[in-house]
Every structure is written in structure tokens, then in C-alpha cells.
CSV table of C-alpha atoms in Angstrom, one decimal:
chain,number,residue,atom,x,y,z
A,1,UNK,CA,-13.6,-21.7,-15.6
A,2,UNK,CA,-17.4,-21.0,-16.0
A,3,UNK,CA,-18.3,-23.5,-12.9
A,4,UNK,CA,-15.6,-20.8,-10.6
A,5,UNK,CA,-16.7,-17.7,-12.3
A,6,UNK,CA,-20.4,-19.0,-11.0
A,7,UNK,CA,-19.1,-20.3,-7.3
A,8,UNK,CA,-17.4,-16.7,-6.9
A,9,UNK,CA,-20.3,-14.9,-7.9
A,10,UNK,CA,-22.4,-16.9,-5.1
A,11,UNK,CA,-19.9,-15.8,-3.0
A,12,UNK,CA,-21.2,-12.0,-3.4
A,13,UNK,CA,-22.4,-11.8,0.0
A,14,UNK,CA,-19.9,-13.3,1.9
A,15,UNK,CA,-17.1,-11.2,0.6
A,16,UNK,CA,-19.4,-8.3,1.7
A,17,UNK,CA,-19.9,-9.6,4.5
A,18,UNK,CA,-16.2,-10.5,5.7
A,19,UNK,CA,-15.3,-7.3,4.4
A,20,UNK,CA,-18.3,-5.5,6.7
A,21,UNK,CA,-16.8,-7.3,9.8
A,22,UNK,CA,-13.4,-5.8,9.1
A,23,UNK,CA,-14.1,-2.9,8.3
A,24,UNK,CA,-16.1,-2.5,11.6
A,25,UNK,CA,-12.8,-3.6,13.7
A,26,UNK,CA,-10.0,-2.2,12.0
A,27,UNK,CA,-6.8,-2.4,13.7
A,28,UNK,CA,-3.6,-0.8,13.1
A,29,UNK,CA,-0.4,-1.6,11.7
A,30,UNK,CA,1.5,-3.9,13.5
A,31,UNK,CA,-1.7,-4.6,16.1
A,32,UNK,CA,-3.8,-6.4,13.9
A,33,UNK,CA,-4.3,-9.2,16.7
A,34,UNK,CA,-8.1,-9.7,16.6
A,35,UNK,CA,-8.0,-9.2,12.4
A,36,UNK,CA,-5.2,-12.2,12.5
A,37,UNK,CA,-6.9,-14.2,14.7
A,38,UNK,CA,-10.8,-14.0,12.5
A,39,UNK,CA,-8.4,-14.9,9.4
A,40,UNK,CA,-7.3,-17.9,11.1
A,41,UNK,CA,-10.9,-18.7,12.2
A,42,UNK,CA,-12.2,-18.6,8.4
A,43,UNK,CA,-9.3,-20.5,7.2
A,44,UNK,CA,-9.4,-23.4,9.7
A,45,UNK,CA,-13.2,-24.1,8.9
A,46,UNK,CA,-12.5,-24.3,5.4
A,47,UNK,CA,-10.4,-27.4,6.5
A,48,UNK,CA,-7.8,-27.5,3.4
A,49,UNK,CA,-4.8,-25.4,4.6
A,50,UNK,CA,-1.2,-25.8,6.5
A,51,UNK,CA,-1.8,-22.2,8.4
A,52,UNK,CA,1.1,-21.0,10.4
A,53,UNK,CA,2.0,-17.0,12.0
A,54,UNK,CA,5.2,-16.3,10.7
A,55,UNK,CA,4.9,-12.7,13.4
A,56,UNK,CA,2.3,-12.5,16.1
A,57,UNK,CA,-0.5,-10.3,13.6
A,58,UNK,CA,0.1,-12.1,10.3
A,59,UNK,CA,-1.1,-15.3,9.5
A,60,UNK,CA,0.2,-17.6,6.0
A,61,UNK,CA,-2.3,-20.7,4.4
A,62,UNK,CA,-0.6,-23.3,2.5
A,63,UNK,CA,-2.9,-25.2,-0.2
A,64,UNK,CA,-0.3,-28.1,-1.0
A,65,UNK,CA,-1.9,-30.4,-3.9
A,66,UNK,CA,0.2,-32.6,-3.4
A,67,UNK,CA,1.4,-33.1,-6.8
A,68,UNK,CA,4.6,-31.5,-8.6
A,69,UNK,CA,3.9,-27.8,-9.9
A,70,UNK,CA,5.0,-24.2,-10.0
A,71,UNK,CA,4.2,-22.2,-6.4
A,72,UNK,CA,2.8,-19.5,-6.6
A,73,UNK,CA,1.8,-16.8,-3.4
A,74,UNK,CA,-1.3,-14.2,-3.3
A,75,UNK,CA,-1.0,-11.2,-1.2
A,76,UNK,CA,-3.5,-9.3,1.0
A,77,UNK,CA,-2.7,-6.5,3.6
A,78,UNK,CA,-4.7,-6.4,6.3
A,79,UNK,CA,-3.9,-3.1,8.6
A,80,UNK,CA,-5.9,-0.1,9.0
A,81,UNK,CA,-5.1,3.6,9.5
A,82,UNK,CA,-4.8,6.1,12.7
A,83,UNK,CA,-8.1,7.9,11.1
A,84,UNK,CA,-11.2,9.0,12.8
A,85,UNK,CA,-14.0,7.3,10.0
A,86,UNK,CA,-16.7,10.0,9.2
A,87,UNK,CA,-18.8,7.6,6.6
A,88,UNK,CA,-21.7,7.1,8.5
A,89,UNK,CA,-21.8,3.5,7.1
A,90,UNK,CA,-24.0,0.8,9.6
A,91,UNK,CA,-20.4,-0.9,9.8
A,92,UNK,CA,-18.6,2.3,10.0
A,93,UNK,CA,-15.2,1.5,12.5
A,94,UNK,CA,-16.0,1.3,16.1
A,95,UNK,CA,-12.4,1.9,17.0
A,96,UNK,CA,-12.1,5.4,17.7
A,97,UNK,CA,-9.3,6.5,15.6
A,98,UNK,CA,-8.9,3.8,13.5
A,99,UNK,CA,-10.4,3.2,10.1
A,100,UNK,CA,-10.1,1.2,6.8
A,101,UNK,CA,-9.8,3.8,4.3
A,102,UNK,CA,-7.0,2.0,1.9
A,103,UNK,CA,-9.1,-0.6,1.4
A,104,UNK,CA,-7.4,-3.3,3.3
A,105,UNK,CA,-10.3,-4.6,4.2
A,106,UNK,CA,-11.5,-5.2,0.9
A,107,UNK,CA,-8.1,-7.1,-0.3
A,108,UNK,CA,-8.4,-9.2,3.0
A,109,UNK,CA,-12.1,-10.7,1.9
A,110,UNK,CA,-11.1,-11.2,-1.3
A,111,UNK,CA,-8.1,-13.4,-0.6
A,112,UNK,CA,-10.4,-15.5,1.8
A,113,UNK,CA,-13.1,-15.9,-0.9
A,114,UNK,CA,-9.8,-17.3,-3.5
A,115,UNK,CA,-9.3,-19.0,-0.5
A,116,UNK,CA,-12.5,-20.6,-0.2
A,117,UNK,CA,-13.3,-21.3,-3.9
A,118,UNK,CA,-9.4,-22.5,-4.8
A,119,UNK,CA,-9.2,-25.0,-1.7
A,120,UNK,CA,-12.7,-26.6,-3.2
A,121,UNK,CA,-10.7,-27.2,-6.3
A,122,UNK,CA,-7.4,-28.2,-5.0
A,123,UNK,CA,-7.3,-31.8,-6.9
A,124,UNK,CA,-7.6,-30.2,-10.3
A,125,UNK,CA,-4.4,-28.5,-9.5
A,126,UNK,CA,-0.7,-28.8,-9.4
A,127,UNK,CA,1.9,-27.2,-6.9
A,128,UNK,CA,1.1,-25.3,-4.1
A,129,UNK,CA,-0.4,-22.1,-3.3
A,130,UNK,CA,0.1,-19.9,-0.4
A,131,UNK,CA,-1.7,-17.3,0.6
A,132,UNK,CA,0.0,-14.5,2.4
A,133,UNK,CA,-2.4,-12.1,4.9
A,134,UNK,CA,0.6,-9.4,5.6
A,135,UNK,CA,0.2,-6.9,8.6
A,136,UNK,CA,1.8,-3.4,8.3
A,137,UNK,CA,2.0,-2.3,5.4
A,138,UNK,CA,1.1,1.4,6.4
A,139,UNK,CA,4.1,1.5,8.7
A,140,UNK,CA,7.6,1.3,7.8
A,141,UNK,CA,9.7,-0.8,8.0
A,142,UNK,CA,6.6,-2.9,6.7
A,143,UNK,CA,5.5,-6.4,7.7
A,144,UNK,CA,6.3,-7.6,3.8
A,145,UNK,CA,10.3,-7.2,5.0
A,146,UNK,CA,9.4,-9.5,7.9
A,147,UNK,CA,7.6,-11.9,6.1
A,148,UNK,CA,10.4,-12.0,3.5
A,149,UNK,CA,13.5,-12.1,6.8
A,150,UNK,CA,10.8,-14.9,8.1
A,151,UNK,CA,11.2,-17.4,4.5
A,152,UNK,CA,7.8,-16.6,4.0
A,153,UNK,CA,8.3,-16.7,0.2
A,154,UNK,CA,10.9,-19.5,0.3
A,155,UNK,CA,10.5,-21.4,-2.6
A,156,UNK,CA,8.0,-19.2,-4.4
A,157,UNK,CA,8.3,-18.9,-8.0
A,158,UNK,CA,5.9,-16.0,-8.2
A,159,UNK,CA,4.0,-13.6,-6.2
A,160,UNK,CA,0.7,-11.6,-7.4
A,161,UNK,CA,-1.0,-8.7,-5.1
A,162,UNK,CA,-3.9,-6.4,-6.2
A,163,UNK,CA,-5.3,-3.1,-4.8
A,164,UNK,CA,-9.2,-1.9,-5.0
A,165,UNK,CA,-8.2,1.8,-6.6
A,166,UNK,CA,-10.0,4.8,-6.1
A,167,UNK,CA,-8.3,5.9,-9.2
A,168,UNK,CA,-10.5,3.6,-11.6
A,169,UNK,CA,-13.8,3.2,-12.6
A,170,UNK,CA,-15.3,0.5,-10.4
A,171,UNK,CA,-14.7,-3.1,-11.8
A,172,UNK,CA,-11.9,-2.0,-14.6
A,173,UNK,CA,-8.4,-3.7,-13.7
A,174,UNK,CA,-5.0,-1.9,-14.3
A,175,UNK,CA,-2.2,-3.8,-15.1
A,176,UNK,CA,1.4,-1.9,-16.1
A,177,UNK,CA,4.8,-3.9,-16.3
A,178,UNK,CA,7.6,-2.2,-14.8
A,179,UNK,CA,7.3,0.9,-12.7
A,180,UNK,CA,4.2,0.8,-10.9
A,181,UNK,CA,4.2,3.0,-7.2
A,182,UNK,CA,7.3,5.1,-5.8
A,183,UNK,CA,9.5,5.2,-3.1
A,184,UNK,CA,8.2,6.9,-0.3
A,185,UNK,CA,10.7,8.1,1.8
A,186,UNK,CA,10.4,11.2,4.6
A,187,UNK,CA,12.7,13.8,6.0
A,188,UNK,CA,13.1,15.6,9.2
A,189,UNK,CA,14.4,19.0,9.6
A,190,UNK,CA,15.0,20.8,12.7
A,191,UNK,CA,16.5,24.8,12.1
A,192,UNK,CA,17.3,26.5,15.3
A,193,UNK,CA,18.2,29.9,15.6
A,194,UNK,CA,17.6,32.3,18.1
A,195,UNK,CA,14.4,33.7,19.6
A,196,UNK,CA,12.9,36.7,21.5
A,197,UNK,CA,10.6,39.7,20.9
A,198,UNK,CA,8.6,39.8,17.6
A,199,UNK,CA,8.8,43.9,17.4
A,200,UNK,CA,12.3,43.2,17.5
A,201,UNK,CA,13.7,40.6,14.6
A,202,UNK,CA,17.2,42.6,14.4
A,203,UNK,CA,17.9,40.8,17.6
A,204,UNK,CA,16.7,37.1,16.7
A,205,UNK,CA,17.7,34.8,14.1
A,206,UNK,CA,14.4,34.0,12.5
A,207,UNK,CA,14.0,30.1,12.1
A,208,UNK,CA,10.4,30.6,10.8
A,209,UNK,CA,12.0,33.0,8.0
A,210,UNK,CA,14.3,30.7,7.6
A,211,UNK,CA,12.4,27.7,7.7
A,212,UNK,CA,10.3,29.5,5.3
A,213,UNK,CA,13.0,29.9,2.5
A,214,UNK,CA,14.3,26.7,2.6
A,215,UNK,CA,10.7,25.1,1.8
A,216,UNK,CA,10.6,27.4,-1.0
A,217,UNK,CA,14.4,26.6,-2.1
A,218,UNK,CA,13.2,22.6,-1.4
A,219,UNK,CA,11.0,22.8,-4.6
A,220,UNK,CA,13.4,24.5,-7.4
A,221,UNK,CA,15.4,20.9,-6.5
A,222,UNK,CA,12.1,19.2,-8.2
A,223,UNK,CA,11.5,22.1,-10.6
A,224,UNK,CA,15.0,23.0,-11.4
A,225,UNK,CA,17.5,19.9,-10.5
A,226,UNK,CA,15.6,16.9,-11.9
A,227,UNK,CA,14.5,16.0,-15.6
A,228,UNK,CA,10.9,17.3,-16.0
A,229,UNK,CA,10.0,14.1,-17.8
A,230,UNK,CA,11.8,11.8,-14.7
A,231,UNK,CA,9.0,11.3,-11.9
A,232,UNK,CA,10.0,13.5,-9.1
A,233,UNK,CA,8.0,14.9,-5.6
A,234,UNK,CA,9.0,16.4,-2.9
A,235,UNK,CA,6.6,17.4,-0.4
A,236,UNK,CA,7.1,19.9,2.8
A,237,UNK,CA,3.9,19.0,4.3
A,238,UNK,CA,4.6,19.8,8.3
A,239,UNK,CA,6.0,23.0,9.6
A,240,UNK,CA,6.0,23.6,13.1
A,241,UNK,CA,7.0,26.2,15.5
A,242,UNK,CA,6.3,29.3,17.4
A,243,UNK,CA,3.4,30.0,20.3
A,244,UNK,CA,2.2,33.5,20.6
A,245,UNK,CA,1.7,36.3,17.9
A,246,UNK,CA,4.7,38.7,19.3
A,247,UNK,CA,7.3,35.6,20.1
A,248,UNK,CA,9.7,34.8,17.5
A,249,UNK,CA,10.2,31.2,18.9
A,250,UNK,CA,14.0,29.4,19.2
A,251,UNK,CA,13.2,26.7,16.5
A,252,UNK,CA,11.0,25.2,14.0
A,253,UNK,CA,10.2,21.5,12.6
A,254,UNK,CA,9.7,20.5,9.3
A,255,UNK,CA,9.4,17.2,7.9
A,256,UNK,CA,7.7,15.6,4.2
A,257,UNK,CA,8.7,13.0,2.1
A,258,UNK,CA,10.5,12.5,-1.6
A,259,UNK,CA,9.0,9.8,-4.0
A,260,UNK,CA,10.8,8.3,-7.0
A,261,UNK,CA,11.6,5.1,-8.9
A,262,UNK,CA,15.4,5.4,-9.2
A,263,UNK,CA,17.6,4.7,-6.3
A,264,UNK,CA,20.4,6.6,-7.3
A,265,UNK,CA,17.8,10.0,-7.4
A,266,UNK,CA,17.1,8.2,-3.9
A,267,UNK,CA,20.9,8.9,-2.8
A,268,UNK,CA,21.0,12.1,-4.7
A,269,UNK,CA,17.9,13.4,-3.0
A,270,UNK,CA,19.1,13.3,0.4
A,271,UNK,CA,22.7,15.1,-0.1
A,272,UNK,CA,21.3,17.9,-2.5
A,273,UNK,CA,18.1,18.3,0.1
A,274,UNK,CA,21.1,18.7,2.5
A,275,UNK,CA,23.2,20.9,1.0
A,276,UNK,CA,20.8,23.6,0.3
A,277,UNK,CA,19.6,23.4,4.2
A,278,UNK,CA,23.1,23.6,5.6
A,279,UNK,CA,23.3,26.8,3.0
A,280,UNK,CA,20.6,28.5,4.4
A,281,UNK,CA,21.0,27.8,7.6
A,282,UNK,CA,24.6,28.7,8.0
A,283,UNK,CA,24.3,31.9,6.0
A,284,UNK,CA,21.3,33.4,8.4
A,285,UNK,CA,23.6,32.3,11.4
A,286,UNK,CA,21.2,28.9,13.1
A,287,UNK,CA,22.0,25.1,12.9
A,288,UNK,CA,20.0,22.6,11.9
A,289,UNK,CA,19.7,18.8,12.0
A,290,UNK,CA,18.3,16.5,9.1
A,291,UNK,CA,17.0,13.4,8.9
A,292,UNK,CA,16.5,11.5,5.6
A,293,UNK,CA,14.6,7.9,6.3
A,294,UNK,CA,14.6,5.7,3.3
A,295,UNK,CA,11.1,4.0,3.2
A,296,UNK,CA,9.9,1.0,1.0
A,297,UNK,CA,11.4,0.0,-2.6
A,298,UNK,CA,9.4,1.3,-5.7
A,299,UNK,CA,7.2,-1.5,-6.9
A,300,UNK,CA,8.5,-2.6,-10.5
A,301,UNK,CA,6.8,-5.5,-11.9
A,302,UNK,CA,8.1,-8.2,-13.6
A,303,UNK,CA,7.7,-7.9,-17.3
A,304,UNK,CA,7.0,-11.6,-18.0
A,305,UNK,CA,5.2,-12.6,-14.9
A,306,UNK,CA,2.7,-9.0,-16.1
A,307,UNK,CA,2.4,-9.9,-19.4
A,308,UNK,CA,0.9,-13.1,-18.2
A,309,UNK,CA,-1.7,-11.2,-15.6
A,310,UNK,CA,-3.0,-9.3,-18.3
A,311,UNK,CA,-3.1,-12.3,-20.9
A,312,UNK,CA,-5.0,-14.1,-18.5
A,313,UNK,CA,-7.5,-11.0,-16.6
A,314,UNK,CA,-8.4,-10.0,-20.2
A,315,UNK,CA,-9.7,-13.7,-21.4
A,316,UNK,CA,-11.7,-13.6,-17.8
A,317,UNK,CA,-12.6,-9.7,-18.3
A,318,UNK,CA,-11.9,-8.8,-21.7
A,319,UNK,CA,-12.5,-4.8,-22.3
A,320,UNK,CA,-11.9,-4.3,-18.3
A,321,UNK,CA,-8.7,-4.8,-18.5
A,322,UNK,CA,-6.7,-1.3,-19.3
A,323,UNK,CA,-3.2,-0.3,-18.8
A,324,UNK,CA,-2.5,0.9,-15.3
A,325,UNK,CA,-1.2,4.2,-14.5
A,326,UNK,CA,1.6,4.5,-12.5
A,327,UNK,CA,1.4,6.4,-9.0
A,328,UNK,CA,4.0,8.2,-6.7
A,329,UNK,CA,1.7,6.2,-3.4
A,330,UNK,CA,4.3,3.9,-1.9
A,331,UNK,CA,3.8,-0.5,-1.4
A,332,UNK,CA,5.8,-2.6,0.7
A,333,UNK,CA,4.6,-5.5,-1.8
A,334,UNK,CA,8.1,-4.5,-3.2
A,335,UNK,CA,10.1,-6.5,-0.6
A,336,UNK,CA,8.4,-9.5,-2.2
A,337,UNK,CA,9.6,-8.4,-5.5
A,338,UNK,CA,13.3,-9.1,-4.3
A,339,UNK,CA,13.4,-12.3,-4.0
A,340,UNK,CA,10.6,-13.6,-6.2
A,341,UNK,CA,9.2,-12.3,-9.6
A,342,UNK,CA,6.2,-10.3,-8.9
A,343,UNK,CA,3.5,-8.2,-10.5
A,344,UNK,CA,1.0,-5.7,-8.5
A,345,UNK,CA,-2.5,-4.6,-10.3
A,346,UNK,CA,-5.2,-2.3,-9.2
A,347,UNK,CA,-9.0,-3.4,-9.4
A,348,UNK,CA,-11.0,0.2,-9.4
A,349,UNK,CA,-13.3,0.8,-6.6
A,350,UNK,CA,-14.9,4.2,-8.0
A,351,UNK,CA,-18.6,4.6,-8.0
A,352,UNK,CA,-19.9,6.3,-11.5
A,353,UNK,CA,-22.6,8.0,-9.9
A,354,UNK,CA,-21.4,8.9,-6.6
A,355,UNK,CA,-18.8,11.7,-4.9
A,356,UNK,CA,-15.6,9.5,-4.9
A,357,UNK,CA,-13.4,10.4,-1.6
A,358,UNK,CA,-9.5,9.2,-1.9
A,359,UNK,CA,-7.6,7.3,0.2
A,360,UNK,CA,-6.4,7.8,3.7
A,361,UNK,CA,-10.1,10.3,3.8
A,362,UNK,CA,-12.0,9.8,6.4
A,363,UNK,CA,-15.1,9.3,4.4
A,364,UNK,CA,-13.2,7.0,2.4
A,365,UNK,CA,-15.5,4.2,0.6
A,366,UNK,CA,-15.6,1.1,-2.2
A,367,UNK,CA,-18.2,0.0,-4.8
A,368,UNK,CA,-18.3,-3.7,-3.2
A,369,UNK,CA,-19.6,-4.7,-6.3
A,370,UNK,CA,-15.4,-4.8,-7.4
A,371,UNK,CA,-14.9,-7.3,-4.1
A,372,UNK,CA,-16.5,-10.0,-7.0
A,373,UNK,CA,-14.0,-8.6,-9.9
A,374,UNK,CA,-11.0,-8.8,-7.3
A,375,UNK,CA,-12.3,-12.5,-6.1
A,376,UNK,CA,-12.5,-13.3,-9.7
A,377,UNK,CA,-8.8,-12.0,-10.7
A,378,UNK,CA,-7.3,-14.2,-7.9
A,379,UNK,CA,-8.9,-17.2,-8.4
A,380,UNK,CA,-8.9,-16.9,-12.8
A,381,UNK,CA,-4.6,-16.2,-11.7
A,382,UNK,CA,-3.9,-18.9,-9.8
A,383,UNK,CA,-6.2,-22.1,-11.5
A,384,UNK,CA,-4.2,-20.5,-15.0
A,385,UNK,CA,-0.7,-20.5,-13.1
A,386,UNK,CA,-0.6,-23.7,-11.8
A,387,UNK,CA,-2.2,-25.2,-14.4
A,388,UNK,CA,-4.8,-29.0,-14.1
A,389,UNK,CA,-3.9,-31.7,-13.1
């Protein structure tokens, strides 16, 4: 293990380096052609790996030793986010619009470097490895779905992802078994009533107003309806409508999302969310049209499967190692997590002495020195996993 520790560490500026090109050419979800097609590059001139595209931006490397063994995958998102970068970073995105700010790229470079190291090592293991680079996971319905519809993880007996965490001090590593990130789902809700002349309300019905008590009504659900020790959010965080100062305007558009572990509060959600729209509505005299969109499956790690990520991250890291707090952010590594046992862990990106930006901000930014840690993670997981030869 000391003679990887050292080839990962020698790595330090190539991780930074492949995560400096990506982050300079981000690409959105579902449009990550020219991020695809660099993986591929890498990968081929390591020369060890079966590499196929399951879709037309997500690209799979099978390290097959060749002798009987467990299987296990490692997962890295590779998408970007519609946001306008405002780092001022030399490799700052030169997409307008575009920008790494989840960290995506980070979790990309350091899949290649357990690429890299693991494929130099391949005859002092058993089974197989394979490597998944997954587009889309900022967009429903989520490239992980696709993967999973494609057989991607046929035959996988476990599946490990890790995100670089703003949340953590850089270097530390969360692990939690069990419930890890929410369900994100959204809503849409359109009230219209009727408009006209603001000096003369008597003669409207108000869907601003209206609009207005039903976001407030919206929030006694979480503060009134649900257990305040059960993990619970729901968010209004659009509200559209109206044009000029002395129009009260025909209708009004809201939408936000609901987070939460349990799938029946899932169900219940969406029919209580309902009925107190289609009371408010109706008793001030408009209509209304709602929308609830399920998005991904809470991440819930397996307890076995996490108890042997942290056995194994805290004889490589020792102290590092913490428990994780959970998060109501949303993963589509959860798709894998239905047909294989899986376990999800952050690595902490946060500088100690610097202003730490979250993500999704446009000035958004990781302590690289946690691109080693991560490397490090992947490659201590997967020579421990499938065991020597």
C-alpha cells in the first residue's frame, strides 16, 4: 500500500492538471461531448481497459484481471452547470454560461488518476473493476437511470462514489451508513384569477394575493404537518407574475422543490401540497394547475458495504475520517443503489484560511490539495475490495 500511496502522490500534478483542463471546458448535462471524448483519450493511452459509451456523452473502462474475483464499479460525474463562473481563476470556464462549481471536475480527475495507478497494478488483483464516468447528473431524469436501463452495472457486486464537499474541512472524509442526501423533487403551480386596474382590487381576483397566501400556507405543512425531528423542506423559491405598478396581472407562477428520505412523505407531500392550493384557490374564486415532478431516490447507503469504506479509509487516513452529515442536496448515484449495494462519501474541499463559496456559486472553488485524498480513497477502496492475487 505504501508503494500506491507514493505513485498517487506523484500524481499531484496531473490530477491538477486534468482537473484544470475540465474545468476550463465544462459542458452541460447531457452535452458533455468534448468532456467524453478527453476521458476516452486518457483512458486509451493508458492501454489497460475494455472502454465502451453506453450513451453518446458517457464513457465506461473495464479493468478485467482476468482472474476470478468480486466486481466492483467507481463512480465519477462529469457535467457542469448553466452558471456564468466569476472566479477569476487562469482556467476559469471559457464557456459562457457554463461552469464547474459542484465539483465535477474534480471527481472526474480523480477517477482517471485510480485509473491510471490501478491499471499499473492490475496483476496483483482479482475480478474486475469498472469505472463509470456518468453524464447528467444535474438534470433529471439523470444519466445514472440510463446507465443502470443500459446494464451498465450488470454484474456488479458493489458500487462506491465520492464527492469533494464544501461542507468539510479540506482533506477530512465523511462517511455515514444509511441516509445520506434527499429526494429532490420540484413543483409547479400556476393560480389564475382575474386581472385589471390596480386602484381597483374589488373588481379583480388577486392571484398575487393569492399566490401570496398559499406560499405562506405552503410552510405550516413543514412546520405544522410533519414531525419536527423527520427531515422535511419545502422551498417556494420562484414566484412570477405581474408587469407594471398599477396592473393587477391575470396570473402568477410559482414553482420550488420538497426534499425528504421517505417515499411515502414523498406521496403525502404532493396531495397535502395540493389540497391546501385547490383550498385557496377555490375560496378566493381562481383555478390553478399543479405539477408535482418526482426527482432522484434519496441516497441510502449500504450498511455493510459503509462499514467497510470507513474500516478501510481510516487505516489509509486514520483521524480524517469522521462521520458524515447527512444533507437535503439530491444524487442520482441512488439509481445505482437499486440494483447493487452502494455507499457515497464526501472528501472536504474547504480551505481553512480562505472565504469558502458553496456550491452551484459562481465563485465556487476546491482546495486541490483534496484531489490527492480523493485519488487515495479510490485506489486504498478498490486494491482492499478485490483483494491480491
Amino acid at each position: 500500500m505504501e508503494l500506491l500511496v507514493r505513485e498517487v502522490e506523484a500524481m499531484r500534478q496531473q490530477l491538477v492538471a486534468w482537473r484544470r483542463h475540465l474545468h476550463e471546458h465544462p459542458e452541460l448535462s447531457f452535452q458533455e461531448r468534448e468532456t467524453a471524448a478527453f476521458i476516452e483519450r486518457e483512458l486509451t493511452q493508458m492501454g489497460a481497459f475494455e472502454i465502451s459509451r453506453p450513451t453518446e456523452t458517457s464513457v465506461i473502462a473495464r479493468l478485467v484481471t482476468g482472474r476470478p474475483g468480486r466486481v466492483l464499479a467507481l463512480r465519477a460525474d462529469i457535467d457542469a452547470l448553466p452558471i456564468e463562473e466569476d472566479t477569476g481563476l487562469e482556467f476559469a470556464s471559457k464557456n459562457p454560461g457554463v461552469m464547474h462549481a459542484c465539483g465535477h471536475d474534480g471527481h472526474t480527475a480523480m477517477l482517471l488518476g485510480a485509473c491510471k495507478v490501478l491499471a499499473a497494478h492490475r496483476d496483483e488483483l482479482r475480478g474486475e473493476i469498472r469505472f463509470i464516468f456518468q453524464h447528467a447528473e444535474e438534470l433529471t431524469p439523470g444519466g445514472a437511470q440510463e446507465l443502470v436501463d443500459a446494464g451498465v452495472l450488470d454484474g456488479v457486486d458493489a458500487v462506491i462514489g465520492q464527492h469533494l464537499w464544501q461542507g468539510m474541512e479540506s482533506c477530512r472524509i465523511g462517511v455515514r451508513a444509511g441516509e445520506l442526501m434527499a429526494a429532490p423533487d420540484t413543483f409547479h403551480i400556476r393560480i389564475v384569477g382575474r386581472g385589471g386596474h390596480a386602484a381597483q382590487p374589488h373588481l379583480t381576483v388577486d392571484p398575487i394575493a393569492i399566490g401570496a397566501q398559499i406560499v405562506v400556507s405552503l410552510q405550516q405543512l413543514a412546520s405544522r404537518r410533519v414531525d419536527p425531528f423527520e427531515p422535511f423542506v419545502l422551498s417556494v423559491t420562484k414566484f412570477v407574475g405581474g408587469t407594471a405598478d398599477n396592473v393587477i396581472p391575470n396570473e402568477v407562477e410559482l414553482c420550488g422543490t420538497v426534499r425528504t428520505f421517505r417515499e411515502e412523505r414523498r406521496a403525502w407531500a404532493a396531495q397535502a401540497m395540493e389540497a391546501v392550493i385547490r383550498g385557496i384557490a377555490e375560496a378566493q374564486g381562481a383555478s390553478y394547475e399543479f405539477r408535482y415532478d418526482r426527482g432522484y431516490r434519496p441516497v441510502v447507503n449500504d450498511p455493510e458495504l459503509t462499514a467497510f469504506v470507513r474500516a478501510t479509509l481510516e487505516d489509509e487516513f486514520g483521524d480524517l475520517v469522521t462521520d458524515a452529515e447527512p444533507t437535503m442536496g439530491g444524487e442520482d448515484f441512488s439509481a445505482y443503489q437499486t440494483v447493487a449495494p452502494g455507499t457515497f462519501f464526501f472528501t472536504g474541499i474547504r480551505r481553512p484560511d480562505g472565504e469558502a463559496y458553496p456550491h452551484h456559486h459562481p465563485r465556487f472553488d476546491i482546495d486541490e490539495n483534496a484531489l490527492v485524498v480523493g485519488c487515495r480513497a479510490l485506489v486504498a477502496l478498490a486494491t482492499r475490495y478485490l483483494g491480491q492475487a
